[in-house]
XYZ file of N, CA and C in Angstrom:
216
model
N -12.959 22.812 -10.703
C -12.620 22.991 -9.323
C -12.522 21.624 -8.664
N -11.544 21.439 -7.544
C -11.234 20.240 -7.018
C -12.021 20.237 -5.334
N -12.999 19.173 -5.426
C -13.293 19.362 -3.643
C -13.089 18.195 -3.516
N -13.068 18.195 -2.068
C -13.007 16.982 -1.299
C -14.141 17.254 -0.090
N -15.259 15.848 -0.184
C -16.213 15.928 0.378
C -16.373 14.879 1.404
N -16.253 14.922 2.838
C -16.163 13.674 3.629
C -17.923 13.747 4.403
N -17.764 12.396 5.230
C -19.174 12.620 5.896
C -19.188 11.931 6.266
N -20.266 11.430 7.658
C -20.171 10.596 8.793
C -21.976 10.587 8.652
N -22.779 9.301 8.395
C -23.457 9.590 8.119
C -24.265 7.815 9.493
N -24.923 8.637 10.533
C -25.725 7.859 11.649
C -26.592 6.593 10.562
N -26.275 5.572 11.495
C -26.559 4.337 10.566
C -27.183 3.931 11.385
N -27.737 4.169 12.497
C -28.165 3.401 13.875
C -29.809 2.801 13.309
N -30.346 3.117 12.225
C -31.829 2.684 11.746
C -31.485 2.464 10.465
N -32.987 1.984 10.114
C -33.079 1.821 8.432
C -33.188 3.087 7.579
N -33.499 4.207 7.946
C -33.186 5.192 7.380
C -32.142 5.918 7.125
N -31.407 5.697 8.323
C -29.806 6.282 8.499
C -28.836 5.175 7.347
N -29.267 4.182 7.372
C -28.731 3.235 6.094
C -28.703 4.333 4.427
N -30.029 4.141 4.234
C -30.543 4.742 3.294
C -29.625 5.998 2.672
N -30.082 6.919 3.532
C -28.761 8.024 3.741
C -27.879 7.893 3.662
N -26.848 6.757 3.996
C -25.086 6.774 3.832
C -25.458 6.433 2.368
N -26.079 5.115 1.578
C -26.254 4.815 0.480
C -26.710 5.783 -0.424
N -27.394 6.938 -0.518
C -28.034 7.765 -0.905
C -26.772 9.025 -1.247
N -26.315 9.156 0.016
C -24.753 9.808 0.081
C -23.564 10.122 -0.995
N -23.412 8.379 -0.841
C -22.079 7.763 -1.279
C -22.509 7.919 -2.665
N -24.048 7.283 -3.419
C -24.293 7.244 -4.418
C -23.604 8.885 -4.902
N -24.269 10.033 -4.818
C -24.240 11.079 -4.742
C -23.056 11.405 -5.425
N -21.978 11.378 -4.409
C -20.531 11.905 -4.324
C -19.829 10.711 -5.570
N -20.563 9.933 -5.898
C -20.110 8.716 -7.063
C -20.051 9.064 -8.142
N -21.378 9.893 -8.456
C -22.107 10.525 -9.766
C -21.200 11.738 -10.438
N -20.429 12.738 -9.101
C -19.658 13.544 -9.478
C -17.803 13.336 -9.282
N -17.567 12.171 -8.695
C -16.002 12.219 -8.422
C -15.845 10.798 -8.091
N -14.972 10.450 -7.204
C -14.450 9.368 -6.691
C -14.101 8.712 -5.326
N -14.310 7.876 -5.238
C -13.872 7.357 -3.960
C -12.423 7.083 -3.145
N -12.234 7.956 -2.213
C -10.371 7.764 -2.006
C -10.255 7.041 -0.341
N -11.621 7.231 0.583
C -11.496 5.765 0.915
C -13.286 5.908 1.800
N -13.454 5.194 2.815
C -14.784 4.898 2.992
C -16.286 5.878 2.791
N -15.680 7.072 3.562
C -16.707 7.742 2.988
C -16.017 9.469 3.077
N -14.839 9.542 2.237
C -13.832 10.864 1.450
C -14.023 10.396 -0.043
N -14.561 11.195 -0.674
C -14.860 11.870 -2.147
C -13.735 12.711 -2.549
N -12.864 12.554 -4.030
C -12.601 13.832 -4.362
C -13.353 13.945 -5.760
N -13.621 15.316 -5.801
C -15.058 15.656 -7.016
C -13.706 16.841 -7.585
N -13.557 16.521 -8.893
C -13.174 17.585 -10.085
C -14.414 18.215 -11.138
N -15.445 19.076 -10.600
C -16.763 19.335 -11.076
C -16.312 20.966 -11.818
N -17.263 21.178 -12.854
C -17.211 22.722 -13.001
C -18.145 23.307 -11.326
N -18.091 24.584 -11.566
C -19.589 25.365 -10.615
C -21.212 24.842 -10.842
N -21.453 24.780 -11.738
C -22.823 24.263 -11.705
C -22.628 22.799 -11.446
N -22.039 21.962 -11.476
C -21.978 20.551 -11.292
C -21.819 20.226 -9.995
N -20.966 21.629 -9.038
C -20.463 21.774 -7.694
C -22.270 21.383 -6.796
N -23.039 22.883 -7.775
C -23.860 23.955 -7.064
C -25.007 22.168 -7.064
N -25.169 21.364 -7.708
C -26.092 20.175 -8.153
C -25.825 19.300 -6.667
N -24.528 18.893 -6.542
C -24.315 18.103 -5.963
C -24.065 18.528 -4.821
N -23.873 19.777 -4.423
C -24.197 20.184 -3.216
C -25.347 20.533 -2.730
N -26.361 20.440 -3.261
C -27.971 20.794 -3.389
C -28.329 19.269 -2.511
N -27.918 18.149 -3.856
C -28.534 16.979 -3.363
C -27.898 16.586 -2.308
N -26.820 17.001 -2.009
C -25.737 16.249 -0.202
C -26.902 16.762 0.531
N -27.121 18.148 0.478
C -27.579 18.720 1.810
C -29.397 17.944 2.317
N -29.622 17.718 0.897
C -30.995 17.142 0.831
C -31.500 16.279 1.311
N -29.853 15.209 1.502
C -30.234 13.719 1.835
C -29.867 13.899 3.534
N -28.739 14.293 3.636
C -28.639 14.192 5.302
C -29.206 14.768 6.101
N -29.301 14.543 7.681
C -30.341 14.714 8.448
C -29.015 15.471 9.308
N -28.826 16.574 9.480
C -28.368 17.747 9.952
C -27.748 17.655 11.778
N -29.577 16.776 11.920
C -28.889 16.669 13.701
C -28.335 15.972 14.396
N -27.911 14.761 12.881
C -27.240 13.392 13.743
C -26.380 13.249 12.414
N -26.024 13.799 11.454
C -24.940 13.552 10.765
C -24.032 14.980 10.227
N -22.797 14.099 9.506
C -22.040 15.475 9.439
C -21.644 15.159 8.099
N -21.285 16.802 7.307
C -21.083 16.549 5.985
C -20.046 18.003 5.856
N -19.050 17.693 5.493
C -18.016 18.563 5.398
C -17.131 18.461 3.640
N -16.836 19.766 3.316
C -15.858 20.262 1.907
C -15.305 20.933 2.224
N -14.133 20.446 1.214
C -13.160 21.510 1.442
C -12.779 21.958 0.030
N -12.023 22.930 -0.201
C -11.359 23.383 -1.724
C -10.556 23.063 -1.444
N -9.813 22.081 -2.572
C -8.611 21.905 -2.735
C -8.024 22.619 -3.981
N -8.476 23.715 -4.476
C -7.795 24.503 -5.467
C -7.513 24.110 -6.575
């Protein structure tokens, strides 16, 4: 399956650092970089279900954003 995973990730502290780095690492492990922080991931389902586990894990919900899409 093909996604594309973007995200806007609050940098305003040293933790919010952490997080974009933590992020980016992330979306590295399963796909590629197409430009600062847009991923496209060619994963099976369990490789999807992993790396969508750890996205949700790292970002902080009330000051960042993390969006996929299927690209079929």
């Amino acid at each position: 399956m093909y996604m594309l995973v973007t995200y806007d990730v609050n940098t305003q502290d040293k933790e919010g650092q952490r997080r974009l780095r933590r992020v980016a690492k992330c979306c590295l492990d399963y796909g590629q970089r197409v430009q600062k922080s847009v991923f496209e991931l060619n994963v099976n389902p369990a490789q999807w279900a992993e790396c969508k586990r750890r996205l949700e894990a790292t970002v902080d919900p009330k000051v960042d954003s993390l969006r996929y899409y299927h690209l079929g």
